[in-house]
Amino acid sequence: MIVLITGASHTGKTLLAQKMLEKYKYPYLSIDLLKMGLIRNRYTELTPKDDKQLETYLWPIIREIIKTAIENQQNLIVEGCYIPFDWKKDFKESYLHEIRYYCLVMSQGYIEKHFSDIKKYANAIEQRIDDSECTKDSVLNDNEYCLEMCQKYDCNYIMIDKHYKVEIDL
């Protein structure tokens, strides 16, 4: 089984993947780690701030990793924000049966009430060198966009509303 975990920045994708690794013993691939490896080795001129271009650049690689894992009957969690919302179009039906997709979305009310916690837990797994671009407005806008795209493309999403409790049972 392949588990895709996506969502806006600061929604807890990496933390959830780590918890699932511990619970299910499925390895996970952080798209951010792949991104930084390619950037640091100068395989691309893109920078960590080139989000839309990075999605276009990284998705074909991630897509083929997913297909290979399915073909080899391997379990894998893939987490990161570079999974396009129209991802289903890239897989035959036989592959889709092996993929579970979850987009983490924080409600406006949750962000308004818990923004200081969102910032506080930003380094729960990864150490962010510069988190100054994370503002309440950017988090609100990013989560609103994710919700709209999930609805547009009929993607499964987990709404984080009153309390932050995110678990996925396989």
Short mmCIF file of C-alpha atoms in Angstrom, two decimals:
data_model
loop_
_atom_site.label_atom_id
_atom_site.label_comp_id
_atom_site.label_asym_id
_atom_site.label_seq_id
_atom_site.Cartn_x
_atom_site.Cartn_y
_atom_site.Cartn_z
CA MET A 1 0.00 0.00 0.00
CA ILE A 2 1.08 3.54 -0.76
CA VAL A 3 0.00 6.36 1.55
CA LEU A 4 0.24 9.90 0.22
CA ILE A 5 0.17 12.65 2.83
CA THR A 6 0.02 16.21 1.59
CA GLY A 7 -1.29 19.59 2.63
CA ALA A 8 -0.15 23.11 3.24
CA SER A 9 3.05 23.91 5.07
CA HIS A 10 2.86 23.54 8.87
CA THR A 11 -0.08 21.11 8.88
CA GLY A 12 1.92 18.22 10.38
CA LYS A 13 2.58 16.04 7.33
CA THR A 14 6.04 14.94 8.42
CA LEU A 15 4.96 14.33 12.01
CA LEU A 16 2.06 12.17 10.80
CA ALA A 17 4.38 10.21 8.49
CA GLN A 18 6.78 9.61 11.39
CA LYS A 19 3.93 8.37 13.61
CA MET A 20 2.76 6.02 10.85
CA LEU A 21 6.29 4.71 10.39
CA GLU A 22 6.39 3.86 14.09
CA LYS A 23 2.90 2.33 14.12
CA TYR A 24 2.85 0.41 10.82
CA LYS A 25 6.58 0.04 10.12
CA TYR A 26 6.06 1.48 6.63
CA PRO A 27 9.06 3.49 5.45
CA TYR A 28 8.39 7.03 4.38
CA LEU A 29 9.85 9.31 1.79
CA SER A 30 9.92 12.99 2.61
CA ILE A 31 9.65 14.92 -0.64
CA ASP A 32 11.44 17.80 1.11
CA LEU A 33 14.51 15.60 1.60
CA LEU A 34 14.50 14.65 -2.09
CA LYS A 35 14.02 18.31 -3.02
CA MET A 36 16.96 19.48 -0.94
CA GLY A 37 19.21 16.68 -2.20
CA LEU A 38 18.53 17.71 -5.80
CA ILE A 39 18.95 21.42 -5.03
CA ARG A 40 22.16 21.01 -3.00
CA ASN A 41 23.70 18.81 -5.68
CA ARG A 42 22.73 21.39 -8.31
CA TYR A 43 20.60 18.95 -10.31
CA THR A 44 18.21 21.89 -10.62
CA GLU A 45 18.45 25.66 -10.55
CA LEU A 46 15.22 25.81 -8.55
CA THR A 47 15.29 27.02 -4.96
CA PRO A 48 13.24 25.91 -1.94
CA LYS A 49 10.94 28.89 -2.55
CA ASP A 50 9.95 27.79 -6.10
CA ASP A 51 6.97 25.75 -4.92
CA LYS A 52 4.90 25.44 -8.12
CA GLN A 53 7.93 24.74 -10.30
CA LEU A 54 9.20 22.19 -7.76
CA GLU A 55 5.89 20.33 -7.94
CA THR A 56 6.24 20.11 -11.73
CA TYR A 57 9.88 19.04 -11.41
CA LEU A 58 9.48 16.53 -8.57
CA TRP A 59 6.12 14.90 -9.31
CA PRO A 60 7.30 12.80 -12.30
CA ILE A 61 10.04 11.33 -10.11
CA ILE A 62 7.70 10.70 -7.16
CA ARG A 63 5.05 9.24 -9.46
CA GLU A 64 7.47 6.66 -10.84
CA ILE A 65 8.75 5.79 -7.35
CA ILE A 66 5.13 5.11 -6.37
CA LYS A 67 4.53 2.92 -9.41
CA THR A 68 7.73 0.96 -8.75
CA ALA A 69 6.81 0.41 -5.11
CA ILE A 70 3.36 -0.88 -6.12
CA GLU A 71 4.83 -3.17 -8.77
CA ASN A 72 7.19 -4.59 -6.16
CA GLN A 73 4.38 -4.93 -3.60
CA GLN A 74 6.17 -2.59 -1.20
CA ASN A 75 4.50 -0.37 1.37
CA LEU A 76 5.53 3.27 1.34
CA ILE A 77 4.41 6.57 2.84
CA VAL A 78 5.17 9.61 0.68
CA GLU A 79 4.75 12.96 2.39
CA GLY A 80 5.14 16.48 1.16
CA CYS A 81 3.40 19.42 -0.42
CA TYR A 82 4.55 18.64 -3.99
CA ILE A 83 1.80 16.15 -4.80
CA PRO A 84 -0.56 17.68 -7.38
CA PHE A 85 -4.27 17.66 -6.61
CA ASP A 86 -4.97 15.99 -9.97
CA TRP A 87 -2.56 13.14 -9.12
CA LYS A 88 -5.08 10.41 -9.94
CA LYS A 89 -4.82 11.09 -13.68
CA ASP A 90 -1.26 9.70 -13.66
CA PHE A 91 -2.23 6.18 -12.53
CA LYS A 92 -4.11 3.28 -14.05
CA GLU A 93 -7.01 1.92 -12.02
CA SER A 94 -4.95 -1.05 -10.83
CA TYR A 95 -2.46 1.36 -9.24
CA LEU A 96 -5.17 3.55 -7.71
CA HIS A 97 -6.45 0.59 -5.68
CA GLU A 98 -3.10 0.51 -3.90
CA ILE A 99 -2.92 4.24 -3.06
CA ARG A 100 -4.46 6.09 -0.11
CA TYR A 101 -4.38 9.90 -0.33
CA TYR A 102 -4.80 12.29 2.60
CA CYS A 103 -4.54 16.07 2.50
CA LEU A 104 -4.24 17.78 5.87
CA VAL A 105 -6.26 20.99 6.02
CA MET A 106 -6.59 23.35 8.96
CA SER A 107 -9.84 25.28 9.27
CA GLN A 108 -9.87 29.05 9.47
CA GLY A 109 -11.15 28.82 13.05
CA TYR A 110 -8.39 26.44 14.06
CA ILE A 111 -5.70 28.68 12.56
CA GLU A 112 -7.15 31.80 14.15
CA LYS A 113 -7.29 30.14 17.57
CA HIS A 114 -4.07 28.10 17.45
CA PHE A 115 -1.60 30.03 15.28
CA SER A 116 0.93 30.30 18.11
CA ASP A 117 0.81 26.49 18.49
CA ILE A 118 1.26 26.06 14.74
CA LYS A 119 4.43 28.12 14.94
CA LYS A 120 5.55 26.41 18.17
CA TYR A 121 5.35 22.91 16.64
CA ALA A 122 6.90 23.87 13.29
CA ASN A 123 10.11 22.06 14.25
CA ALA A 124 8.54 18.93 15.72
CA ILE A 125 10.40 16.73 13.19
CA GLU A 126 12.27 19.00 10.77
CA GLN A 127 14.46 21.90 11.83
CA ARG A 128 13.36 24.93 9.84
CA ILE A 129 16.26 27.31 9.35
CA ASP A 130 14.10 30.33 8.51
CA ASP A 131 10.39 30.24 9.28
CA SER A 132 9.81 33.98 8.95
CA GLU A 133 7.57 33.56 5.88
CA CYS A 134 5.05 31.61 7.97
CA THR A 135 2.45 34.19 8.93
CA LYS A 136 -1.13 33.76 9.99
CA ASP A 137 -2.24 35.13 6.62
CA SER A 138 -0.01 32.75 4.66
CA VAL A 139 -1.26 29.74 6.67
CA LEU A 140 -4.88 30.85 6.20
CA ASN A 141 -4.41 31.33 2.44
CA ASP A 142 -2.50 28.07 1.93
CA ASN A 143 -5.10 26.00 3.80
CA GLU A 144 -8.00 27.68 2.02
CA TYR A 145 -6.34 26.88 -1.31
CA CYS A 146 -5.79 23.23 -0.32
CA LEU A 147 -9.42 22.84 0.69
CA GLU A 148 -10.63 24.38 -2.58
CA MET A 149 -8.38 22.11 -4.63
CA CYS A 150 -9.38 19.00 -2.67
CA GLN A 151 -13.02 19.80 -3.34
CA LYS A 152 -12.37 20.58 -7.01
CA TYR A 153 -10.45 17.33 -7.64
CA ASP A 154 -12.45 15.14 -5.24
CA CYS A 155 -9.42 14.46 -3.05
CA ASN A 156 -9.67 12.96 0.40
CA TYR A 157 -8.84 15.48 3.13
CA ILE A 158 -8.64 15.52 6.90
CA MET A 159 -10.06 18.72 8.39
CA ILE A 160 -8.25 19.91 11.48
CA ASP A 161 -10.85 22.03 13.22
CA LYS A 162 -11.28 22.14 16.98
CA HIS A 163 -8.30 20.08 18.18
CA TYR A 164 -5.18 18.83 16.49
CA LYS A 165 -5.70 15.10 16.46
CA VAL A 166 -4.67 13.49 13.21
CA GLU A 167 -4.47 9.74 12.86
CA ILE A 168 -4.81 7.44 9.88
CA ASP A 169 -5.86 3.85 10.37
CA LEU A 170 -4.88 1.52 7.57
#
